[in-house]
Coordinates of C-alpha atoms in Angstrom, one line a residue:
Chain A
X634 CA -47.8 85.6 37.5
X635 CA -51.2 85.2 38.5
X636 CA -52.5 82.5 41.3
X637 CA -55.4 81.5 41.6
X638 CA -55.0 80.5 45.5
X639 CA -58.2 78.7 45.6
X640 CA -57.1 76.3 42.8
X641 CA -54.0 75.3 44.0
X642 CA -52.6 71.5 45.4
X643 CA -49.4 73.1 47.1
X644 CA -47.8 70.3 45.1
X645 CA -45.0 71.5 44.7
X646 CA -45.2 71.3 40.5
X647 CA -44.1 75.1 40.1
X648 CA -41.5 74.9 42.5
X649 CA -39.7 72.2 41.1
X650 CA -39.3 73.0 37.7
X651 CA -38.9 76.5 37.8
X652 CA -35.5 77.2 35.9
X653 CA -35.2 80.1 37.9
X654 CA -35.9 79.3 41.5
X655 CA -38.4 81.8 41.5
X656 CA -41.1 80.4 43.5
X657 CA -41.8 80.3 47.3
X658 CA -44.5 78.1 48.8
X659 CA -45.9 77.2 51.8
X660 CA -49.0 75.7 53.1
X661 CA -50.9 79.2 53.2
X662 CA -49.2 80.7 50.1
X663 CA -47.8 80.7 46.9
X664 CA -45.4 83.3 46.0
X665 CA -43.1 84.5 42.7
X666 CA -39.9 86.5 43.7
X667 CA -38.1 88.6 41.5
X668 CA -36.1 86.0 40.2
X669 CA -39.2 85.5 37.7
X670 CA -38.3 86.2 33.8
X671 CA -42.0 84.9 32.8
X672 CA -40.9 82.2 31.0
X673 CA -44.2 80.3 31.8
X674 CA -43.3 77.0 32.5
X675 CA -45.1 77.1 35.6
X676 CA -48.1 78.2 34.3
X677 CA -48.0 75.0 31.9
X678 CA -46.5 72.5 34.5
X679 CA -49.4 73.3 37.3
X680 CA -51.5 70.1 37.0
X681 CA -55.0 72.2 38.1
X682 CA -54.2 75.3 35.9
X683 CA -53.7 77.6 39.3
X684 CA -51.2 79.9 37.4
X685 CA -51.9 82.0 34.2
X686 CA -49.5 84.9 33.6
X687 CA -49.9 88.2 33.6
X688 CA -51.5 90.4 31.0
X689 CA -51.5 86.9 28.1
X690 CA -54.6 85.8 26.8
Chain B
X1168 CA -30.8 82.1 67.5
X1169 CA -31.0 78.4 69.1
X1170 CA -28.3 76.3 67.8
X1171 CA -28.3 72.6 66.8
X1172 CA -25.2 70.5 66.4
X1173 CA -25.4 67.2 65.0
X1174 CA -23.0 65.1 62.1
X1175 CA -25.8 64.9 59.6
X1176 CA -28.7 67.0 59.2
X1177 CA -31.2 65.0 56.2
X1178 CA -33.7 67.0 55.2
X1179 CA -37.6 65.2 54.7
X1180 CA -38.6 62.3 56.1
X1181 CA -40.0 61.1 52.8
X1182 CA -38.7 57.4 52.2
X1183 CA -35.4 58.2 50.8
X1184 CA -34.4 60.9 53.8
X1185 CA -35.9 58.2 56.6
X1186 CA -33.2 55.6 54.4
X1187 CA -30.6 57.3 54.6
X1188 CA -31.0 58.4 58.4
X1189 CA -31.6 55.0 59.5
X1190 CA -28.5 53.7 57.5
X1191 CA -26.1 56.3 58.7
X1192 CA -27.5 56.4 62.6
X1193 CA -27.4 52.4 62.9
X1194 CA -23.6 53.3 62.0
X1195 CA -22.8 55.4 65.0
X1196 CA -23.5 58.6 63.3
X1197 CA -25.6 61.7 64.7
X1198 CA -28.5 62.2 62.8
X1199 CA -30.7 64.8 62.8
X1200 CA -34.1 64.2 60.7
X1201 CA -36.0 67.5 59.8
X1202 CA -39.7 67.5 57.9
X1203 CA -41.6 70.3 56.9
X1204 CA -45.3 68.9 57.4
X1205 CA -46.4 67.7 60.6
X1206 CA -47.0 64.6 59.4
X1207 CA -44.8 62.1 57.9
X1208 CA -46.2 60.0 55.3
X1209 CA -49.3 62.8 54.6
X1210 CA -50.5 64.0 53.0
X1211 CA -50.2 61.3 50.6
X1212 CA -48.1 62.4 46.6
X1213 CA -48.2 59.5 45.2
X1214 CA -49.6 55.9 43.2
X1215 CA -48.1 53.9 46.1
X1216 CA -47.4 50.9 43.6
X1217 CA -44.1 48.9 44.5
X1218 CA -42.4 45.8 44.1
X1219 CA -41.4 43.3 46.6
X1220 CA -38.1 42.3 45.2
X1221 CA -36.0 44.6 46.9
X1222 CA -37.0 45.0 50.4
X1223 CA -34.7 42.9 51.7
X1224 CA -32.0 44.0 50.2
X1225 CA -32.5 47.6 51.5
X1226 CA -33.6 45.9 55.2
X1227 CA -37.6 46.7 55.4
X1228 CA -39.0 44.5 57.2
X1229 CA -43.1 43.6 55.7
X1230 CA -45.3 45.1 58.1
X1231 CA -49.1 44.0 56.6
X1232 CA -49.9 47.5 58.4
X1233 CA -49.1 49.6 55.3
X1234 CA -49.8 46.5 52.7
X1235 CA -53.2 47.9 51.3
X1236 CA -53.6 46.0 48.6
X1237 CA -51.6 42.2 47.5
X1238 CA -51.2 42.2 43.8
X1239 CA -51.6 39.6 41.2
X1240 CA -49.4 41.1 38.3
X1241 CA -49.8 44.3 36.0
X1242 CA -52.3 44.9 33.0
X1243 CA -51.6 47.1 30.4
X1244 CA -54.1 48.4 28.1
X1245 CA -53.6 50.1 25.1
X1246 CA -55.5 53.0 23.2
X1247 CA -57.7 50.9 21.7
X1248 CA -58.5 49.0 24.7
X1249 CA -56.2 45.7 23.4
X1250 CA -55.3 44.2 27.0
X1251 CA -51.9 42.7 28.0
X1252 CA -51.2 40.6 31.2
X1253 CA -48.2 40.0 33.1
X1254 CA -48.0 38.3 36.8
X1255 CA -46.8 40.2 39.5
X1256 CA -43.2 37.9 39.7
X1257 CA -42.6 39.6 36.2
X1258 CA -44.0 43.0 36.1
X1259 CA -41.3 45.1 37.5
X1260 CA -40.8 47.7 39.8
X1261 CA -43.9 49.0 40.7
X1262 CA -45.7 46.0 40.7
X1263 CA -46.7 43.6 44.3
X1264 CA -48.2 45.3 47.0
X1265 CA -50.4 48.7 46.3
X1266 CA -48.8 50.3 50.3
X1267 CA -50.4 52.8 52.6
X1268 CA -47.9 55.7 52.5
X1269 CA -49.2 57.3 55.2
X1270 CA -48.2 53.9 56.9
X1271 CA -45.0 52.9 55.5
X1272 CA -43.4 56.5 55.0
X1273 CA -44.0 56.2 59.2
X1274 CA -42.8 52.7 59.4
X1275 CA -39.1 53.8 58.4
X1276 CA -39.2 56.6 60.2
X1277 CA -39.7 54.5 63.0
X1278 CA -36.8 52.4 61.7
X1279 CA -35.2 55.6 61.5
X1280 CA -36.1 56.2 65.2
X1281 CA -34.9 52.7 66.5
X1282 CA -32.0 53.1 65.0
X1283 CA -31.2 56.3 67.0
X1284 CA -32.2 59.7 64.7
X1285 CA -34.0 62.4 66.1
X1286 CA -37.1 63.4 64.3
X1287 CA -38.1 66.9 64.2
X1288 CA -41.6 67.9 62.4
X1289 CA -43.0 71.1 61.2
X1290 CA -39.1 72.3 60.4
X1291 CA -38.3 73.7 57.1
X1292 CA -34.7 73.9 55.8
X1293 CA -34.7 77.7 54.4
X1294 CA -30.9 78.1 53.8
X1295 CA -27.8 76.6 54.0
X1296 CA -25.2 77.4 56.5
X1297 CA -21.7 78.4 54.6
X1298 CA -18.2 78.6 56.2
X1299 CA -14.9 78.9 55.1
X1300 CA -16.6 78.2 51.5
X1301 CA -17.6 74.9 53.0
X1302 CA -21.8 73.5 53.4
X1303 CA -22.0 73.5 57.7
X1304 CA -25.4 73.0 58.1
X1305 CA -29.3 74.4 57.4
X1306 CA -30.7 77.4 58.5
X1307 CA -34.4 76.4 59.3
X1308 CA -37.7 77.6 61.1
X1309 CA -39.2 75.2 63.5
X1310 CA -42.7 75.9 64.9
X1311 CA -42.6 79.1 63.7
X1312 CA -38.6 79.9 65.5
X1313 CA -35.8 80.1 63.6
X1314 CA -33.3 77.9 64.2
X1315 CA -29.7 77.3 63.0
X1316 CA -28.7 73.5 62.2
X1317 CA -24.8 72.5 62.6
X1318 CA -23.5 69.8 61.3
X1319 CA -20.4 68.0 58.9
X1320 CA -23.0 66.8 56.2
X1321 CA -26.5 68.0 54.6
X1322 CA -28.9 65.5 52.5
X1323 CA -31.3 66.9 50.7
X1324 CA -34.3 64.4 50.7
X1325 CA -36.3 67.4 49.7
X1326 CA -38.3 65.7 46.8
X1327 CA -39.6 66.6 43.5
X1328 CA -39.1 70.7 44.5
X1329 CA -35.4 70.1 45.6
X1330 CA -33.8 73.3 47.2
X1331 CA -30.9 71.4 48.9
X1332 CA -29.4 70.9 45.7
X1333 CA -29.9 74.0 44.6
X1334 CA -28.7 76.1 46.9
X1335 CA -25.7 74.2 46.7
X1336 CA -24.8 74.3 43.0
X1337 CA -25.1 71.0 41.9
X1338 CA -27.5 71.0 38.6
X1339 CA -30.7 69.1 39.4
X1340 CA -32.5 71.4 36.4
X1341 CA -35.2 69.6 34.4
X1342 CA -36.0 70.3 30.8
X1343 CA -39.7 70.5 30.0
X1344 CA -39.0 66.9 27.9
X1345 CA -37.8 65.1 31.5
X1346 CA -41.2 66.3 33.4
X1347 CA -44.3 64.4 34.0
X1348 CA -47.1 66.5 35.3
X1349 CA -49.9 64.8 37.0
X1350 CA -53.4 64.0 38.8
X1351 CA -55.1 61.5 40.8
X1352 CA -57.4 60.6 42.3
X1353 CA -58.4 58.4 45.8
X1354 CA -61.7 56.9 44.3
X1355 CA -63.7 54.4 45.8
X1356 CA -67.3 53.6 44.5
X1357 CA -65.3 52.1 41.6
X1358 CA -66.2 48.0 39.6
X1359 CA -63.2 47.2 38.2
X1360 CA -60.2 44.8 38.5
X1361 CA -59.0 44.9 41.6
X1362 CA -56.4 42.6 41.6
X1363 CA -54.6 44.1 38.7
X1364 CA -51.9 47.3 38.9
X1365 CA -53.9 48.7 35.6
X1366 CA -52.0 51.0 32.9
X1367 CA -53.2 53.1 30.0
X1368 CA -51.3 53.7 27.4
X1369 CA -51.7 56.4 24.5
X1370 CA -53.8 59.5 24.2
X1371 CA -55.7 59.4 27.1
X1372 CA -52.8 60.6 28.9
X1373 CA -49.9 62.0 26.3
X1374 CA -46.3 61.2 27.1
X1375 CA -47.4 59.2 29.9
X1376 CA -50.3 57.0 31.4
X1377 CA -53.5 56.5 33.3
X1378 CA -52.9 54.3 36.4
X1379 CA -55.5 52.5 38.3
X1380 CA -53.8 50.7 41.5
X1381 CA -55.9 49.2 43.7
X1382 CA -56.5 50.2 47.1
X1383 CA -59.3 48.0 48.1
X1384 CA -62.0 45.9 46.3
X1385 CA -64.1 49.3 45.8
X1386 CA -61.4 52.0 45.9
X1387 CA -58.2 52.7 43.6
X1388 CA -55.9 55.4 43.3
X1389 CA -56.6 56.6 39.7
X1390 CA -54.5 58.8 38.4
X1391 CA -51.8 60.3 34.8
X1392 CA -49.2 61.5 33.7
X1393 CA -48.6 64.1 30.9
X1394 CA -45.3 65.5 29.8
X1395 CA -44.8 69.1 29.9
X1396 CA -44.3 69.3 26.3
X1397 CA -47.6 67.7 25.3
X1398 CA -50.3 69.7 27.5
X1399 CA -52.3 72.1 25.5
X1400 CA -54.1 73.7 27.8
X1401 CA -53.9 75.2 31.3
X1402 CA -54.9 72.1 34.6
X1403 CA -55.2 69.6 31.4
X1404 CA -53.8 67.1 33.7
X1405 CA -56.5 66.9 36.0
X1406 CA -59.1 67.6 32.8
X1407 CA -57.7 64.4 31.1
X1408 CA -58.4 62.8 34.3
X1409 CA -62.1 63.9 34.8
X1410 CA -62.2 62.7 31.0
X1411 CA -60.8 59.3 31.6
X1412 CA -62.8 58.6 34.5
X1413 CA -66.2 59.9 33.1
X1414 CA -65.3 57.4 29.7
X1415 CA -64.8 54.6 31.4
X1416 CA -67.5 52.5 32.5
X1417 CA -66.4 51.2 35.9
X1418 CA -65.0 53.9 37.0
X1419 CA -67.7 57.0 35.8
X1420 CA -69.5 56.2 39.3
X1421 CA -66.0 56.5 41.3
X1422 CA -65.8 59.3 44.0
X1423 CA -63.1 61.2 45.0
X1424 CA -62.1 60.6 48.8
X1425 CA -59.1 62.5 47.9
X1426 CA -56.8 63.9 45.4
X1427 CA -53.9 64.8 45.0
X1428 CA -51.3 66.7 42.3
X1429 CA -47.6 66.7 41.9
X1430 CA -45.3 66.1 39.0
X1431 CA -42.3 64.1 39.0
X1432 CA -38.6 63.6 37.2
X1433 CA -38.7 60.9 34.4
X1434 CA -34.6 62.6 33.5
X1435 CA -31.5 60.4 32.3
X1436 CA -29.2 60.1 35.4
X1437 CA -27.7 63.6 36.4
X1438 CA -24.3 63.7 36.2
X1439 CA -23.6 64.4 39.9
X1440 CA -25.7 64.0 43.0
X1441 CA -22.9 65.3 45.3
X1442 CA -20.3 67.5 46.4
X1443 CA -18.5 67.9 49.7
X1444 CA -20.3 68.2 52.8
X1445 CA -23.8 67.8 50.8
X1446 CA -26.0 64.8 49.2
X1447 CA -29.1 64.3 47.1
X1448 CA -31.4 61.6 47.5
X1449 CA -34.1 59.9 45.9
X1450 CA -36.5 62.7 43.8
X1451 CA -34.6 65.3 45.1
X1452 CA -31.0 63.6 43.2
X1453 CA -33.9 62.1 40.3
X1454 CA -33.5 58.6 40.9
X1455 CA -36.9 58.5 39.2
X1456 CA -37.7 55.6 36.8
X1457 CA -38.1 57.1 33.5
X1458 CA -40.7 54.6 32.3
X1459 CA -42.4 54.1 35.6
X1460 CA -42.1 57.2 37.1
X1461 CA -42.0 55.2 40.0
X1462 CA -39.1 56.2 43.0
X1463 CA -40.0 54.1 45.9
X1464 CA -37.3 51.5 45.2
X1465 CA -34.9 54.2 44.1
X1466 CA -34.8 56.1 47.1
X1467 CA -34.5 53.6 49.7
X1468 CA -31.9 51.4 47.3
X1469 CA -29.6 55.4 47.0
X1470 CA -30.3 55.9 51.0
X1471 CA -29.2 52.9 52.4
X1472 CA -25.7 53.6 50.1
X1473 CA -25.8 57.2 51.6
X1474 CA -26.4 56.2 54.9
X1475 CA -23.4 53.9 54.4
X1476 CA -21.7 56.1 52.9
X1477 CA -21.8 59.2 55.8
X1478 CA -21.4 56.5 58.5
X1479 CA -17.9 55.9 56.9
X1480 CA -17.4 59.7 57.1
X1481 CA -18.0 59.9 60.5
X1482 CA -15.1 56.7 60.8
X1483 CA -13.0 58.8 59.0
X1484 CA -14.0 62.2 59.9
X1485 CA -13.8 63.4 56.2
X1486 CA -17.2 64.2 55.2
X1487 CA -16.0 65.4 51.3
X1488 CA -16.0 63.8 48.3
X1489 CA -13.6 61.7 48.8
X1490 CA -15.7 59.4 51.1
X1491 CA -19.0 60.3 49.1
X1492 CA -17.7 59.0 46.0
X1493 CA -18.7 56.1 47.2
X1494 CA -22.1 56.9 47.1
X1495 CA -22.4 58.0 43.8
X1496 CA -20.1 54.6 42.8
X1497 CA -22.8 51.9 44.8
X1498 CA -26.1 53.7 43.7
X1499 CA -24.9 54.2 39.8
X1500 CA -23.6 50.5 39.8
X1501 CA -27.3 49.4 41.4
X1502 CA -29.1 51.6 38.9
X1503 CA -27.5 54.1 36.9
X1504 CA -27.4 51.3 33.8
X1505 CA -31.3 51.1 33.9
X1506 CA -32.4 54.5 33.9
X1507 CA -30.3 55.4 31.1
X1508 CA -31.9 52.5 29.0
X1509 CA -35.5 53.4 30.4
X1510 CA -34.7 57.3 29.6
X1511 CA -34.0 56.7 25.9
X1512 CA -36.9 54.1 25.7
X1513 CA -39.6 56.9 27.3
X1514 CA -37.9 59.3 24.7
X1515 CA -38.5 57.2 22.0
X1516 CA -42.1 55.9 23.6
X1517 CA -43.4 59.0 24.1
X1518 CA -43.1 59.7 20.3
X1519 CA -45.6 56.7 19.0
X1520 CA -49.6 57.5 18.1
X1521 CA -52.0 55.4 19.2
X1522 CA -52.0 53.5 16.2
X1523 CA -48.1 52.3 17.1
X1524 CA -48.6 51.7 20.6
X1525 CA -51.8 49.2 19.5
X1526 CA -49.5 47.6 17.4
X1527 CA -46.7 46.9 20.4
X1528 CA -49.1 45.6 23.2
X1529 CA -50.2 43.8 20.7
X1530 CA -46.9 42.0 19.2
X1531 CA -45.9 41.9 23.1
X1532 CA -48.8 40.1 23.9
X1533 CA -47.8 37.4 21.0
X1534 CA -44.8 36.4 21.5
X1535 CA -44.9 37.2 24.9
X1536 CA -42.8 38.1 27.3
X1537 CA -40.7 36.3 29.9
X1538 CA -39.6 38.7 32.4
X1539 CA -41.1 42.2 32.1
X1540 CA -38.1 44.6 31.5
X1541 CA -38.1 47.6 29.4
X1542 CA -34.8 45.7 28.4
X1543 CA -36.7 42.4 27.3
X1544 CA -39.2 44.6 25.7
X1545 CA -36.7 46.5 22.7
X1546 CA -35.5 43.4 22.1
X1547 CA -39.7 41.9 21.1
X1548 CA -40.3 45.3 19.7
X1549 CA -36.7 44.9 17.4
X1550 CA -37.8 42.0 16.0
X1551 CA -41.1 43.0 14.4
X1552 CA -41.1 46.8 14.2
X1553 CA -36.8 47.3 13.9
X1554 CA -37.2 51.0 13.1
X1555 CA -38.6 51.8 16.3
X1556 CA -35.0 51.2 18.2
X1557 CA -32.3 51.4 16.5
X1558 CA -31.4 55.0 17.9
X1559 CA -30.5 52.8 21.0
X1560 CA -30.0 49.1 20.0
X1561 CA -26.9 49.1 21.5
X1562 CA -28.9 49.0 25.1
X1563 CA -30.8 46.1 24.3

């Protein structure tokens, strides 16, 4: 996953929507752990387009 | 490692957490209320509309300090601009006052403190403590220090992104069709009807709506929610909102004072929101109105029931489902039918195109509706558009 942290509002929409509980968010960073199966739901849900799937057009 | 012992640790000091803490503490429970942020109520992630009717029921004293604006009613705008007004008393759950959550949340936390709860800020739960297969507290980081808070019960009032439920094994997962993804500006320098909460339906916000909730004469919370499956491009919510503002005459010169992103659940009630030693309340328990996406009243009502159940648990020394079932029963008696009905109505509403929504708003305004509730609306729709409601007729 590519995180555009400068776009991120730290709102947690991705965290609550992740079926794998693979996202960790605090005041300064957003991280994915090894549970991420690249389902892409967080990418779609992010209200500001701060997430992007690696290797996808 | 430093350890803190208490009867109940509440994770999250929003309305649900503070209400739970208050109702438990005032009945003799030793409560620690933890909040990961450095300030209760900020940053605001909410449209801030509430109705007035339920505040008495949960023992919230009205304080002018947290009221931003007294609202005359709701204004529904169809996709082609057809408008329907409902006065405040009949307008449903999110209309009455627009509040300042920065002050509102603090007022509720203050009530919890007055009742005896201890509050810890900048304290984030990092995991559950398990003993003999049972939850026995939370691990947390408080001002950078790792601590353990040992408790007979853990309350997850940790909002949309709730971790407590997941850690405890309670299924709070959501389908894309049950998630609204939202964006909002506090917009100033606008010209608008500052006495009405406005809801704009249709393709301006696919599967959701645009809201304009007045804060002052020239400033409002202007936001929208889009249903996840209807999102086409990255960052659609912000893009749709910018487009709506640019195309709306009174708003297009508006300037933002604040921008907020977020998501809200619009799902059917969960099967279970507690297990032995763990209770979920508010957004964490998905107790949000699936039609409006509003959760303040439901969170406070559920919080009160949770607090009372915890008081009973303290009395009997039994923090298991034996006692917590009372919480499940009470919040479901009070809220569950409505949540179900509104979820089913939402499932249908999100499938309607602009033309049908237009004709719906027209129908409703022609017939008139005495009290705006999903049940009453469905009854009216049934008269003119029986095909739209036949799948859930038994709810009417």
